[in-house]
mmCIF file of C-alpha atoms in Angstrom:
data_model
loop_
_atom_site.group_PDB
_atom_site.id
_atom_site.type_symbol
_atom_site.label_atom_id
_atom_site.label_comp_id
_atom_site.label_asym_id
_atom_site.label_seq_id
_atom_site.Cartn_x
_atom_site.Cartn_y
_atom_site.Cartn_z
ATOM 1 C CA MET A 1 -27.667 -5.357 -3.555
ATOM 2 C CA LYS A 2 -29.085 -4.083 -0.236
ATOM 3 C CA THR A 3 -27.027 -6.592 1.749
ATOM 4 C CA ARG A 4 -23.939 -5.720 -0.267
ATOM 5 C CA MET A 5 -24.389 -1.956 0.366
ATOM 6 C CA ILE A 6 -24.895 -2.517 4.086
ATOM 7 C CA LEU A 7 -21.812 -4.746 4.230
ATOM 8 C CA ILE A 8 -19.705 -2.236 2.287
ATOM 9 C CA ALA A 9 -20.936 0.662 4.449
ATOM 10 C CA ALA A 10 -20.169 -1.330 7.598
ATOM 11 C CA LEU A 11 -16.675 -2.224 6.370
ATOM 12 C CA CYS A 12 -15.932 1.379 5.355
ATOM 13 C CA GLY A 13 -17.180 2.581 8.712
ATOM 14 C CA ALA A 14 -15.058 0.023 10.537
ATOM 15 C CA VAL A 15 -11.935 0.917 8.586
ATOM 16 C CA LEU A 16 -12.254 4.720 8.634
ATOM 17 C CA CYS A 17 -14.186 5.352 11.812
ATOM 18 C CA SER A 18 -13.388 2.618 14.325
ATOM 19 C CA CYS A 19 -13.843 3.463 17.939
ATOM 20 C CA GLY A 20 -10.677 4.580 19.685
ATOM 21 C CA ASN A 21 -10.002 5.764 23.197
ATOM 22 C CA ARG A 22 -8.258 9.143 23.211
ATOM 23 C CA ASN A 23 -6.999 10.924 26.329
ATOM 24 C CA ARG A 24 -10.297 12.419 27.484
ATOM 25 C CA LYS A 25 -11.308 13.298 31.003
ATOM 26 C CA ALA A 26 -14.648 11.899 32.090
ATOM 27 C CA GLN A 27 -16.692 14.662 33.642
ATOM 28 C CA LYS A 28 -20.207 14.642 34.976
ATOM 29 C CA GLU A 29 -21.879 17.744 33.572
ATOM 30 C CA SER A 30 -25.384 19.119 33.168
ATOM 31 C CA VAL A 31 -27.013 18.642 29.767
ATOM 32 C CA TYR A 32 -29.724 20.578 27.976
ATOM 33 C CA LYS A 33 -31.519 19.881 24.701
ATOM 34 C CA GLU A 34 -30.536 21.830 21.588
ATOM 35 C CA THR A 35 -32.466 21.968 18.322
ATOM 36 C CA ILE A 36 -30.716 23.048 15.133
ATOM 37 C CA GLU A 37 -31.862 23.785 11.598
ATOM 38 C CA ARG A 38 -30.520 21.441 8.940
ATOM 39 C CA THR A 39 -30.741 21.268 5.188
ATOM 40 C CA THR A 40 -30.267 17.841 3.666
ATOM 41 C CA VAL A 41 -30.082 16.517 0.130
ATOM 42 C CA GLU A 42 -33.028 14.242 -0.593
ATOM 43 C CA GLY A 43 -33.244 11.515 -3.244
ATOM 44 C CA ASN A 44 -34.020 13.939 -6.059
ATOM 45 C CA HIS A 45 -31.028 16.115 -5.024
ATOM 46 C CA ASN A 46 -33.247 19.104 -4.169
ATOM 47 C CA LEU A 47 -32.481 20.862 -0.916
ATOM 48 C CA GLU A 48 -35.200 20.337 1.647
ATOM 49 C CA GLY A 49 -35.303 21.902 5.108
ATOM 50 C CA THR A 50 -35.308 19.388 7.944
ATOM 51 C CA ARG A 51 -35.313 19.862 11.711
ATOM 52 C CA ILE A 52 -33.194 17.476 13.737
ATOM 53 C CA ASN A 53 -33.524 17.447 17.509
ATOM 54 C CA ILE A 54 -30.203 16.561 19.089
ATOM 55 C CA VAL A 55 -31.317 14.441 22.044
ATOM 56 C CA ASP A 56 -27.784 13.763 23.299
ATOM 57 C CA SER A 57 -27.144 17.438 23.324
ATOM 58 C CA LEU A 58 -24.747 20.212 24.021
ATOM 59 C CA VAL A 59 -23.068 20.337 27.417
ATOM 60 C CA LYS A 60 -23.695 23.866 28.630
ATOM 61 C CA ASP A 61 -20.838 25.636 30.382
ATOM 62 C CA PRO A 62 -22.060 28.758 32.220
ATOM 63 C CA ALA A 63 -18.561 30.300 31.981
ATOM 64 C CA ALA A 64 -18.342 29.825 28.196
ATOM 65 C CA GLY A 65 -19.475 32.119 25.401
ATOM 66 C CA ALA A 66 -22.326 32.052 22.918
ATOM 67 C CA VAL A 67 -23.569 28.914 21.148
ATOM 68 C CA ILE A 68 -21.947 28.489 17.710
ATOM 69 C CA ASN A 69 -23.289 26.409 14.804
ATOM 70 C CA GLU A 70 -20.799 25.302 12.140
ATOM 71 C CA ARG A 71 -21.718 23.418 8.965
ATOM 72 C CA TYR A 72 -19.455 21.317 6.731
ATOM 73 C CA MET A 73 -20.391 19.650 3.441
ATOM 74 C CA GLY A 74 -18.733 17.560 0.769
ATOM 75 C CA MET A 75 -18.896 14.424 -1.332
ATOM 76 C CA LEU A 76 -16.555 11.667 -0.208
ATOM 77 C CA PRO A 77 -15.694 8.488 -2.102
ATOM 78 C CA ALA A 78 -17.911 5.412 -1.827
ATOM 79 C CA ALA A 79 -16.818 1.805 -2.266
ATOM 80 C CA ASP A 80 -19.789 0.976 -4.489
ATOM 81 C CA GLY A 81 -21.331 4.069 -6.051
ATOM 82 C CA PRO A 82 -20.711 7.629 -7.197
ATOM 83 C CA GLY A 83 -20.076 8.945 -3.683
ATOM 84 C CA ILE A 84 -21.423 9.846 -0.266
ATOM 85 C CA ASN A 85 -22.661 13.367 0.461
ATOM 86 C CA TYR A 86 -21.734 14.418 3.996
ATOM 87 C CA ASP A 87 -23.674 17.240 5.674
ATOM 88 C CA LEU A 88 -22.255 17.828 9.174
ATOM 89 C CA THR A 89 -23.392 20.463 11.652
ATOM 90 C CA ILE A 90 -21.564 20.879 14.927
ATOM 91 C CA VAL A 91 -22.902 22.934 17.822
ATOM 92 C CA ARG A 92 -20.614 24.187 20.567
ATOM 93 C CA GLN A 93 -20.094 27.111 22.870
ATOM 94 C CA GLU A 94 -17.444 29.721 22.204
ATOM 95 C CA GLY A 95 -14.215 28.751 23.983
ATOM 96 C CA VAL A 96 -15.299 25.117 24.530
ATOM 97 C CA THR A 97 -13.705 22.107 22.808
ATOM 98 C CA ARG A 98 -16.711 19.790 22.963
ATOM 99 C CA GLY A 99 -20.298 19.888 21.796
ATOM 100 C CA ALA A 100 -23.045 18.125 19.865
ATOM 101 C CA TYR A 101 -23.358 17.276 16.190
ATOM 102 C CA ALA A 102 -25.814 16.090 13.542
ATOM 103 C CA LEU A 103 -24.548 14.206 10.482
ATOM 104 C CA VAL A 104 -26.600 13.352 7.390
ATOM 105 C CA THR A 105 -24.924 10.993 4.922
ATOM 106 C CA THR A 106 -26.515 10.437 1.532
ATOM 107 C CA TYR A 107 -25.265 7.419 -0.412
ATOM 108 C CA ILE A 108 -25.755 8.501 -4.024
ATOM 109 C CA GLU A 109 -27.550 5.753 -5.985
ATOM 110 C CA GLY A 110 -27.098 3.521 -2.930
ATOM 111 C CA LYS A 111 -30.090 1.221 -3.445
ATOM 112 C CA ASN A 112 -31.551 0.279 -6.820
ATOM 113 C CA GLY A 113 -30.306 3.559 -8.295
ATOM 114 C CA LYS A 114 -31.920 5.642 -5.551
ATOM 115 C CA ASP A 115 -30.191 7.635 -2.845
ATOM 116 C CA VAL A 116 -30.072 6.216 0.683
ATOM 117 C CA ILE A 117 -30.007 8.697 3.567
ATOM 118 C CA PHE A 118 -28.731 8.103 7.103
ATOM 119 C CA THR A 119 -28.956 10.589 9.967
ATOM 120 C CA GLU A 120 -27.053 10.443 13.236
ATOM 121 C CA THR A 121 -26.567 12.725 16.195
ATOM 122 C CA GLY A 122 -24.099 12.634 19.045
ATOM 123 C CA ARG A 123 -21.282 14.377 20.855
ATOM 124 C CA PHE A 124 -17.884 15.543 19.693
ATOM 125 C CA VAL A 125 -14.645 16.440 21.462
ATOM 126 C CA THR A 126 -11.556 18.165 20.121
ATOM 127 C CA LEU A 127 -8.356 16.107 20.346
ATOM 128 C CA LYS A 128 -4.850 17.574 20.320
ATOM 129 C CA GLY A 129 -2.276 15.797 18.180
ATOM 130 C CA GLU A 130 0.782 14.219 19.822
ATOM 131 C CA GLY A 131 4.170 13.146 18.491
ATOM 132 C CA PRO A 132 4.331 13.682 14.713
ATOM 133 C CA ASN A 133 0.809 15.164 14.856
ATOM 134 C CA LYS A 134 1.710 17.763 17.468
ATOM 135 C CA GLY A 135 0.014 21.088 16.822
ATOM 136 C CA MET A 136 -2.858 19.492 14.901
ATOM 137 C CA GLU A 137 -6.455 19.341 16.105
ATOM 138 C CA TYR A 138 -8.991 16.622 15.427
ATOM 139 C CA LEU A 139 -12.701 16.179 16.015
ATOM 140 C CA GLU A 140 -13.854 12.869 17.477
ATOM 141 C CA LEU A 141 -17.565 12.365 16.737
ATOM 142 C CA THR A 142 -19.288 9.756 18.905
ATOM 143 C CA PRO A 143 -22.832 8.839 17.832
ATOM 144 C CA SER A 144 -25.596 8.657 20.449
ATOM 145 C CA ASP A 145 -26.222 5.015 19.531
ATOM 146 C CA ASP A 146 -22.557 4.109 20.235
ATOM 147 C CA SER A 147 -21.979 3.010 16.623
ATOM 148 C CA SER A 148 -18.735 3.768 14.775
ATOM 149 C CA VAL A 149 -16.840 6.875 15.876
ATOM 150 C CA HIS A 150 -15.762 9.362 13.170
ATOM 151 C CA TYR A 151 -12.501 11.333 13.214
ATOM 152 C CA PHE A 152 -11.795 14.540 11.285
ATOM 153 C CA LEU A 153 -8.609 16.600 11.017
ATOM 154 C CA LYS A 154 -9.217 20.342 11.389
ATOM 155 C CA GLU A 155 -7.352 21.870 8.455
ATOM 156 C CA LYS A 156 -5.761 25.351 8.519
ATOM 157 C CA ASP A 157 -8.247 26.601 5.894
ATOM 158 C CA GLY A 158 -11.212 25.713 8.156
ATOM 159 C CA SER A 159 -12.195 22.503 6.366
ATOM 160 C CA LEU A 160 -12.375 19.011 7.907
ATOM 161 C CA THR A 161 -10.681 15.905 6.493
ATOM 162 C CA LEU A 162 -11.899 12.409 7.392
ATOM 163 C CA VAL A 163 -9.105 10.368 9.015
ATOM 164 C CA ASP A 164 -8.915 6.875 10.520
ATOM 165 C CA LYS A 165 -8.964 5.979 14.237
ATOM 166 C CA GLU A 166 -5.182 6.392 14.350
ATOM 167 C CA LEU A 167 -5.739 9.965 13.066
ATOM 168 C CA ARG A 168 -4.055 9.208 9.731
ATOM 169 C CA ARG A 169 -5.201 10.485 6.352
ATOM 170 C CA ALA A 170 -6.349 7.950 3.763
ATOM 171 C CA ASP A 171 -3.520 6.638 1.612
ATOM 172 C CA SER A 172 -5.346 7.799 -1.504
ATOM 173 C CA LYS A 173 -5.536 10.682 -3.949
ATOM 174 C CA LEU A 174 -9.327 10.768 -3.470
ATOM 175 C CA ASN A 175 -10.996 13.702 -1.705
ATOM 176 C CA TYR A 176 -11.957 13.116 1.955
ATOM 177 C CA THR A 177 -12.465 16.796 2.832
ATOM 178 C CA LEU A 178 -15.597 18.616 3.959
ATOM 179 C CA LYS A 179 -15.698 22.359 3.304
ATOM 180 C CA ARG A 180 -17.150 24.784 5.814
ATOM 181 C CA THR A 181 -20.327 26.396 4.469
ATOM 182 C CA LYS A 182 -22.947 28.798 5.728
ATOM 183 C CA LEU A 183 -25.917 27.475 7.685
#
């Protein structure tokens, strides 16, 4: 069962979140460490406060505004189980289109009927849509360990929808949207 869950998670990650190179400028910038408060769902589904130190942290721009924390949550479909709880916090400066993030994914009943929790941190950049996606904005989340990149469409209502590396929505009626919530 454990091997099957890992294989399914890897395949889902490869399909939905494959690494893609988007028109980004490489810039050498100074980095500082940022610590954010997080609340995650543990195995018994009770909220428990957790501190996550984002090692690969926010790029500080002296000309930019205040540091902003945004949190998004939702349950997305799972290939083998009731679903995957996503708890995403992004940290950026006002007026800046890049920053750091922390993502906690909880696979409900993922192993022997018990929840399995994964935590990752990394950097994100905002991508501008081109062609038929012109006018749309996307978040590209790159984990610190260089594992699978995640892509989210920034919806007009402030929510985020998981998309594939080609920035396309899933061809499904299932919910792939994370709602913005308070920290």
